[in-house]
mmCIF file of C-alpha atoms in Angstrom:
data_model
loop_
_atom_site.group_PDB
_atom_site.id
_atom_site.type_symbol
_atom_site.label_atom_id
_atom_site.label_comp_id
_atom_site.label_asym_id
_atom_site.label_seq_id
_atom_site.Cartn_x
_atom_site.Cartn_y
_atom_site.Cartn_z
ATOM 1 C CA MET A 1 -23.601 11.192 -24.672
ATOM 2 C CA GLU A 2 -20.901 8.854 -25.958
ATOM 3 C CA GLU A 3 -17.250 9.707 -26.084
ATOM 4 C CA GLN A 4 -14.738 7.893 -28.263
ATOM 5 C CA ALA A 5 -11.488 7.239 -26.411
ATOM 6 C CA GLY A 6 -9.082 5.061 -28.358
ATOM 7 C CA GLU A 7 -10.999 1.873 -29.041
ATOM 8 C CA ALA A 8 -13.219 2.204 -25.988
ATOM 9 C CA VAL A 9 -16.662 3.706 -26.163
ATOM 10 C CA ILE A 10 -17.787 5.300 -22.916
ATOM 11 C CA THR A 11 -21.450 5.868 -22.161
ATOM 12 C CA GLY A 12 -21.764 7.867 -18.964
ATOM 13 C CA ARG A 13 -18.983 6.358 -16.867
ATOM 14 C CA ARG A 14 -19.193 2.699 -17.951
ATOM 15 C CA ILE A 15 -16.336 1.081 -19.840
ATOM 16 C CA SER A 16 -16.069 -2.324 -21.395
ATOM 17 C CA ALA A 17 -12.846 -3.517 -19.794
ATOM 18 C CA ILE A 18 -9.995 -2.385 -17.579
ATOM 19 C CA ASN A 19 -7.500 -2.512 -20.444
ATOM 20 C CA THR A 20 -9.408 0.208 -22.304
ATOM 21 C CA ILE A 21 -8.166 2.766 -19.763
ATOM 22 C CA PRO A 22 -5.226 4.705 -21.249
ATOM 23 C CA LEU A 23 -1.847 4.320 -19.611
ATOM 24 C CA ALA A 24 -1.394 6.748 -16.743
ATOM 25 C CA LYS A 25 1.608 8.969 -16.282
ATOM 26 C CA GLU A 26 4.747 7.354 -14.935
ATOM 27 C CA ARG A 27 5.044 7.530 -11.197
ATOM 28 C CA THR A 28 7.356 10.061 -9.656
ATOM 29 C CA GLU A 29 7.991 9.876 -5.931
ATOM 30 C CA ALA A 30 6.600 12.938 -4.172
ATOM 31 C CA VAL A 31 6.901 14.179 -0.620
ATOM 32 C CA PRO A 32 3.452 14.144 1.005
ATOM 33 C CA ARG A 33 1.889 17.596 1.098
ATOM 34 C CA ILE A 34 -1.233 16.323 2.879
ATOM 35 C CA THR A 35 -1.423 13.387 5.290
ATOM 36 C CA VAL A 36 -4.815 12.145 6.468
ATOM 37 C CA GLN A 37 -4.912 9.846 9.494
ATOM 38 C CA SER A 38 -7.920 7.880 10.774
ATOM 39 C CA LEU A 39 -10.412 10.434 9.491
ATOM 40 C CA ASN A 40 -14.043 9.910 10.460
ATOM 41 C CA PHE A 41 -16.673 12.418 9.425
ATOM 42 C CA TYR A 42 -20.296 12.718 10.556
ATOM 43 C CA TYR A 43 -23.297 14.705 9.356
ATOM 44 C CA GLY A 44 -25.213 14.528 12.604
ATOM 45 C CA LYS A 45 -25.738 10.788 13.156
ATOM 46 C CA LEU A 46 -24.760 9.889 9.588
ATOM 47 C CA HIS A 47 -21.276 8.402 9.506
ATOM 48 C CA ALA A 48 -20.130 9.656 6.082
ATOM 49 C CA LEU A 49 -16.403 8.803 6.126
ATOM 50 C CA HIS A 50 -14.965 5.734 7.851
ATOM 51 C CA ASN A 51 -11.397 5.747 9.170
ATOM 52 C CA VAL A 52 -9.785 7.193 6.032
ATOM 53 C CA SER A 53 -5.983 7.350 5.952
ATOM 54 C CA LEU A 54 -3.936 8.407 2.930
ATOM 55 C CA GLU A 55 -1.134 10.654 1.716
ATOM 56 C CA ILE A 56 -1.336 13.199 -1.096
ATOM 57 C CA GLY A 57 1.972 13.905 -2.812
ATOM 58 C CA ASP A 58 3.298 17.384 -3.474
ATOM 59 C CA LYS A 59 3.032 18.610 -7.087
ATOM 60 C CA GLN A 60 1.005 15.619 -8.183
ATOM 61 C CA VAL A 61 -2.563 15.150 -9.361
ATOM 62 C CA THR A 62 -4.545 12.772 -7.160
ATOM 63 C CA ALA A 63 -7.916 11.597 -8.496
ATOM 64 C CA LEU A 64 -10.793 10.501 -6.273
ATOM 65 C CA ILE A 65 -13.209 8.083 -7.933
ATOM 66 C CA GLY A 66 -16.256 6.106 -6.844
ATOM 67 C CA PRO A 67 -20.044 6.010 -7.312
ATOM 68 C CA SER A 68 -22.339 8.852 -6.295
ATOM 69 C CA GLY A 69 -22.736 9.150 -2.540
ATOM 70 C CA CYS A 70 -19.516 7.304 -1.738
ATOM 71 C CA GLY A 71 -17.912 10.198 0.177
ATOM 72 C CA LYS A 72 -15.607 11.717 -2.465
ATOM 73 C CA SER A 73 -16.971 15.242 -2.238
ATOM 74 C CA THR A 74 -17.250 15.083 1.539
ATOM 75 C CA PHE A 75 -13.627 13.980 1.720
ATOM 76 C CA ILE A 76 -12.234 16.652 -0.597
ATOM 77 C CA ARG A 77 -14.069 19.317 1.409
ATOM 78 C CA THR A 78 -12.381 18.145 4.606
ATOM 79 C CA LEU A 79 -9.037 19.192 3.100
ATOM 80 C CA ASN A 80 -9.811 22.903 3.478
ATOM 81 C CA ARG A 81 -12.604 22.662 6.060
ATOM 82 C CA MET A 82 -15.295 23.645 3.577
ATOM 83 C CA ASN A 83 -17.647 21.304 5.455
ATOM 84 C CA ASP A 84 -17.447 23.640 8.461
ATOM 85 C CA THR A 85 -20.342 25.601 6.951
ATOM 86 C CA VAL A 86 -22.684 22.587 7.381
ATOM 87 C CA PRO A 87 -24.527 22.472 10.746
ATOM 88 C CA GLY A 88 -24.075 19.445 12.973
ATOM 89 C CA ILE A 89 -20.875 18.018 11.541
ATOM 90 C CA LYS A 90 -18.254 16.167 13.580
ATOM 91 C CA VAL A 91 -14.687 15.345 12.585
ATOM 92 C CA GLU A 92 -12.418 12.747 14.191
ATOM 93 C CA GLY A 93 -8.813 12.026 13.257
ATOM 94 C CA CYS A 94 -6.503 14.556 11.677
ATOM 95 C CA VAL A 95 -5.680 16.180 8.360
ATOM 96 C CA MET A 96 -2.078 17.360 8.212
ATOM 97 C CA LEU A 97 -0.974 20.076 5.792
ATOM 98 C CA ASP A 98 2.815 20.278 5.800
ATOM 99 C CA GLY A 99 2.790 18.577 9.191
ATOM 100 C CA GLU A 100 0.202 20.863 10.817
ATOM 101 C CA ASP A 101 -3.243 19.567 11.762
ATOM 102 C CA ILE A 102 -5.752 21.862 10.044
ATOM 103 C CA TYR A 103 -8.415 20.876 12.598
ATOM 104 C CA ALA A 104 -6.329 21.912 15.588
ATOM 105 C CA LYS A 105 -7.545 24.742 17.805
ATOM 106 C CA GLY A 106 -6.475 28.203 16.703
ATOM 107 C CA ILE A 107 -6.185 27.410 12.997
ATOM 108 C CA ASP A 108 -6.981 30.441 10.825
ATOM 109 C CA VAL A 109 -9.541 28.947 8.435
ATOM 110 C CA VAL A 110 -9.443 31.968 6.095
ATOM 111 C CA ALA A 111 -5.672 31.591 5.741
ATOM 112 C CA LEU A 112 -6.106 27.839 5.270
ATOM 113 C CA ARG A 113 -8.527 28.354 2.388
ATOM 114 C CA ARG A 114 -6.094 30.727 0.770
ATOM 115 C CA ARG A 115 -3.455 27.994 0.849
ATOM 116 C CA VAL A 116 -5.929 25.289 -0.192
ATOM 117 C CA GLY A 117 -8.259 26.676 -2.857
ATOM 118 C CA MET A 118 -11.331 24.978 -4.281
ATOM 119 C CA VAL A 119 -12.985 24.844 -7.704
ATOM 120 C CA PHE A 120 -16.583 23.639 -7.622
ATOM 121 C CA GLN A 121 -18.597 21.423 -9.927
ATOM 122 C CA LYS A 122 -20.721 24.270 -11.287
ATOM 123 C CA PRO A 123 -18.930 27.445 -12.416
ATOM 124 C CA ASN A 124 -19.695 30.244 -9.950
ATOM 125 C CA PRO A 125 -18.286 33.509 -11.322
ATOM 126 C CA PHE A 126 -19.201 36.642 -9.411
ATOM 127 C CA PRO A 127 -21.575 39.083 -11.154
ATOM 128 C CA MET A 128 -18.812 41.544 -11.927
ATOM 129 C CA SER A 129 -16.174 42.048 -14.596
ATOM 130 C CA ILE A 130 -13.637 39.405 -15.570
ATOM 131 C CA ARG A 131 -10.874 41.551 -14.094
ATOM 132 C CA ASP A 132 -12.702 42.121 -10.801
ATOM 133 C CA ASN A 133 -13.373 38.382 -10.486
ATOM 134 C CA ILE A 134 -9.638 37.729 -10.623
ATOM 135 C CA LEU A 135 -8.809 40.510 -8.172
ATOM 136 C CA TYR A 136 -11.524 39.757 -5.632
ATOM 137 C CA GLY A 137 -9.350 37.494 -3.492
ATOM 138 C CA PRO A 138 -6.070 39.417 -3.750
ATOM 139 C CA ARG A 139 -7.795 42.634 -2.714
ATOM 140 C CA ILE A 140 -9.095 40.923 0.420
ATOM 141 C CA HIS A 141 -5.840 39.223 1.339
ATOM 142 C CA GLY A 142 -3.245 41.879 0.547
ATOM 143 C CA GLU A 143 -2.232 45.169 -0.961
ATOM 144 C CA TYR A 144 -0.945 45.481 -4.505
ATOM 145 C CA ASN A 145 -0.118 48.474 -6.668
ATOM 146 C CA LYS A 146 -1.820 48.935 -10.029
ATOM 147 C CA SER A 147 1.053 47.423 -11.999
ATOM 148 C CA GLU A 148 1.148 44.341 -9.771
ATOM 149 C CA LEU A 149 -2.600 43.880 -10.092
ATOM 150 C CA ASN A 150 -2.437 44.083 -13.881
ATOM 151 C CA ASP A 151 0.357 41.518 -13.930
ATOM 152 C CA LEU A 152 -1.594 39.262 -11.565
ATOM 153 C CA VAL A 153 -4.678 39.343 -13.788
ATOM 154 C CA GLU A 154 -2.660 38.434 -16.868
ATOM 155 C CA HIS A 155 -0.627 35.716 -15.147
ATOM 156 C CA SER A 156 -3.678 34.061 -13.553
ATOM 157 C CA LEU A 157 -5.621 34.039 -16.814
ATOM 158 C CA GLN A 158 -2.617 32.671 -18.688
ATOM 159 C CA GLN A 159 -2.280 29.835 -16.189
ATOM 160 C CA ALA A 160 -5.971 29.057 -16.672
ATOM 161 C CA ALA A 161 -5.582 29.084 -20.483
ATOM 162 C CA LEU A 162 -8.053 31.960 -20.813
ATOM 163 C CA TRP A 163 -5.915 35.046 -21.408
ATOM 164 C CA ASP A 164 -5.901 34.942 -25.202
ATOM 165 C CA GLU A 165 -9.699 34.703 -25.270
ATOM 166 C CA VAL A 166 -10.482 37.591 -22.902
ATOM 167 C CA LYS A 167 -7.455 39.929 -22.869
ATOM 168 C CA ASP A 168 -9.301 42.547 -24.921
ATOM 169 C CA SER A 169 -12.504 42.381 -22.871
ATOM 170 C CA LEU A 170 -11.456 42.321 -19.214
ATOM 171 C CA SER A 171 -14.184 44.812 -18.325
ATOM 172 C CA LYS A 172 -16.833 42.482 -19.767
ATOM 173 C CA SER A 173 -19.182 40.808 -17.291
ATOM 174 C CA ALA A 174 -18.044 37.323 -16.330
ATOM 175 C CA MET A 175 -21.644 36.204 -16.666
ATOM 176 C CA GLU A 176 -21.406 36.664 -20.444
ATOM 177 C CA LEU A 177 -18.717 33.993 -20.806
ATOM 178 C CA SER A 178 -19.502 30.454 -21.932
ATOM 179 C CA GLY A 179 -19.730 27.695 -19.351
ATOM 180 C CA GLY A 180 -16.236 26.414 -20.106
ATOM 181 C CA GLN A 181 -14.795 29.923 -19.985
ATOM 182 C CA GLN A 182 -16.554 30.584 -16.690
ATOM 183 C CA GLN A 183 -15.005 27.463 -15.178
ATOM 184 C CA ARG A 184 -11.543 28.484 -16.340
ATOM 185 C CA LEU A 185 -12.189 31.953 -14.915
ATOM 186 C CA CYS A 186 -13.057 30.373 -11.563
ATOM 187 C CA ILE A 187 -9.797 28.430 -11.726
ATOM 188 C CA ALA A 188 -7.931 31.665 -12.537
ATOM 189 C CA ARG A 189 -9.663 33.345 -9.588
ATOM 190 C CA THR A 190 -8.437 30.540 -7.338
ATOM 191 C CA LEU A 191 -4.902 30.831 -8.721
ATOM 192 C CA ALA A 192 -4.844 34.599 -8.159
ATOM 193 C CA VAL A 193 -4.509 34.187 -4.386
ATOM 194 C CA GLN A 194 -1.461 31.970 -4.970
ATOM 195 C CA PRO A 195 -2.582 28.737 -3.272
ATOM 196 C CA GLU A 196 -0.360 25.747 -2.656
ATOM 197 C CA VAL A 197 -3.073 23.117 -3.129
ATOM 198 C CA ILE A 198 -6.011 23.173 -5.564
ATOM 199 C CA LEU A 199 -9.102 21.066 -4.905
ATOM 200 C CA MET A 200 -11.415 20.376 -7.857
ATOM 201 C CA ASP A 201 -14.825 18.814 -7.241
ATOM 202 C CA GLU A 202 -15.947 17.443 -10.629
ATOM 203 C CA PRO A 203 -14.827 20.596 -12.488
ATOM 204 C CA CYS A 204 -15.764 19.242 -15.930
ATOM 205 C CA SER A 205 -19.075 17.509 -15.234
ATOM 206 C CA ALA A 206 -21.175 20.321 -16.719
ATOM 207 C CA LEU A 207 -18.870 21.063 -19.660
ATOM 208 C CA ASP A 208 -18.722 20.032 -23.303
ATOM 209 C CA PRO A 209 -15.868 17.781 -24.552
ATOM 210 C CA ASN A 210 -13.815 20.683 -25.926
ATOM 211 C CA SER A 211 -13.970 22.624 -22.658
ATOM 212 C CA THR A 212 -13.159 19.443 -20.750
ATOM 213 C CA TYR A 213 -10.083 18.920 -22.934
ATOM 214 C CA ARG A 214 -8.899 22.479 -22.286
ATOM 215 C CA ILE A 215 -9.217 22.069 -18.538
ATOM 216 C CA GLU A 216 -7.457 18.691 -18.554
ATOM 217 C CA GLN A 217 -4.560 20.216 -20.497
ATOM 218 C CA MET A 218 -4.443 23.039 -17.969
ATOM 219 C CA ILE A 219 -4.399 20.608 -15.033
ATOM 220 C CA THR A 220 -1.404 18.823 -16.547
ATOM 221 C CA GLU A 221 0.449 22.132 -16.789
ATOM 222 C CA LEU A 222 -0.546 23.316 -13.309
ATOM 223 C CA GLU A 223 0.747 20.071 -11.790
ATOM 224 C CA GLN A 224 4.277 21.370 -12.266
ATOM 225 C CA LYS A 225 3.627 23.993 -9.588
ATOM 226 C CA TYR A 226 0.616 22.902 -7.519
ATOM 227 C CA THR A 227 -0.673 19.918 -5.580
ATOM 228 C CA ILE A 228 -4.032 19.038 -7.160
ATOM 229 C CA VAL A 229 -6.842 16.795 -5.917
ATOM 230 C CA ILE A 230 -9.713 16.150 -8.328
ATOM 231 C CA VAL A 231 -13.027 14.364 -7.833
ATOM 232 C CA THR A 232 -14.250 12.824 -11.082
ATOM 233 C CA HIS A 233 -16.810 10.289 -12.284
ATOM 234 C CA ASN A 234 -14.973 10.056 -15.600
ATOM 235 C CA LEU A 235 -12.517 7.172 -15.327
ATOM 236 C CA GLN A 236 -10.798 8.132 -18.570
ATOM 237 C CA GLN A 237 -10.246 11.596 -17.153
ATOM 238 C CA ALA A 238 -8.731 10.171 -13.970
ATOM 239 C CA ALA A 239 -6.358 8.090 -16.084
ATOM 240 C CA ARG A 240 -5.390 11.026 -18.289
ATOM 241 C CA VAL A 241 -4.596 13.591 -15.616
ATOM 242 C CA SER A 242 -3.633 11.807 -12.392
ATOM 243 C CA THR A 243 -0.582 10.099 -10.985
ATOM 244 C CA LYS A 244 -2.438 8.543 -8.036
ATOM 245 C CA THR A 245 -6.049 7.413 -7.812
ATOM 246 C CA ALA A 246 -8.108 6.672 -4.692
ATOM 247 C CA PHE A 247 -11.289 4.586 -4.903
ATOM 248 C CA PHE A 248 -14.031 5.350 -2.370
ATOM 249 C CA LEU A 249 -17.091 3.220 -1.650
ATOM 250 C CA LYS A 250 -19.745 3.784 1.041
ATOM 251 C CA GLY A 251 -17.543 6.264 2.867
ATOM 252 C CA GLU A 252 -14.549 3.928 2.923
ATOM 253 C CA LEU A 253 -11.245 4.301 1.126
ATOM 254 C CA VAL A 254 -11.039 0.911 -0.583
ATOM 255 C CA GLU A 255 -7.597 1.414 -2.063
ATOM 256 C CA MET A 256 -5.213 4.057 -3.362
ATOM 257 C CA GLU A 257 -2.512 3.230 -5.875
ATOM 258 C CA ASP A 258 -0.571 4.605 -8.818
ATOM 259 C CA THR A 259 -3.269 5.290 -11.382
ATOM 260 C CA GLY A 260 -2.013 2.768 -13.934
ATOM 261 C CA SER A 261 -1.818 0.024 -11.316
ATOM 262 C CA LEU A 262 -5.246 0.734 -9.862
ATOM 263 C CA PHE A 263 -6.936 0.481 -13.257
ATOM 264 C CA SER A 264 -4.940 -2.442 -14.649
ATOM 265 C CA ASN A 265 -4.321 -4.540 -11.542
ATOM 266 C CA PRO A 266 -6.533 -3.483 -8.608
ATOM 267 C CA HIS A 267 -6.021 -5.296 -5.314
ATOM 268 C CA ASP A 268 -9.660 -5.260 -4.244
ATOM 269 C CA LYS A 269 -12.464 -7.008 -6.133
ATOM 270 C CA ARG A 270 -14.732 -4.022 -5.463
ATOM 271 C CA THR A 271 -12.311 -1.741 -7.302
ATOM 272 C CA GLU A 272 -12.144 -4.130 -10.228
ATOM 273 C CA ASP A 273 -15.931 -4.319 -10.408
ATOM 274 C CA TYR A 274 -16.224 -0.541 -10.396
ATOM 275 C CA VAL A 275 -13.645 0.191 -13.086
ATOM 276 C CA GLN A 276 -15.131 -2.620 -15.179
ATOM 277 C CA GLY A 277 -18.500 -0.852 -15.001
ATOM 278 C CA ARG A 278 -20.299 -3.613 -13.112
ATOM 279 C CA PHE A 279 -21.836 -1.070 -10.729
ATOM 280 C CA GLY A 280 -21.878 2.660 -10.105
#
């Protein structure tokens, strides 16, 4: 599939030149919400992440780019300990959320995942109504009266740009929604538990261009309230939605810069080669 973006034609993820990337948003200084220090991650004997250190600003979108198998998804899952479900893992270093190491002893992982929600590559709505999908998390984490629950459903769906499409069919099965609607529902379900950070692992990879556009617009709006980290293979998408971009290769963080600077004037030749489409 080819996508027309300005004068650049993208096939898959390859682009003809760095200067075809659209200008990124202007940088605004942000207090770090997440600080990662000397992070090493192992799947058994496989050393998947090598000494990664970076800061993720509060109320900013940070994009993670790099070829398949470079460690992007592994890294984003370390930010809410989603990798804990994989047998044989080992983590060295620390991941600080508001100054607290999330890998320290005694950390409540359930509470952590409420604060740091995740949206996966493939939409995964529960086989229940749209309304019950939204309320699944809140019902587990707290008590609400009927009026509060109704307001929460509406507010979450509005934030996910889905309310106008489903407000008259909240009792409808979520499985009957289109793929793009299901992904926005999953985002609304994440928002319903009122997280502080939202992790998105290639949320648009299985979606059509129109659904992708809707989600990108939503991300831009959500940035005003949430810290967002997104894994994407789409370099144009990274440029459109992010303030900072981090380039990973073979489990290493090669460089992390303001998005415009990373695409137009990368410091590392490997980054330049990747954004030029010479590999990946």
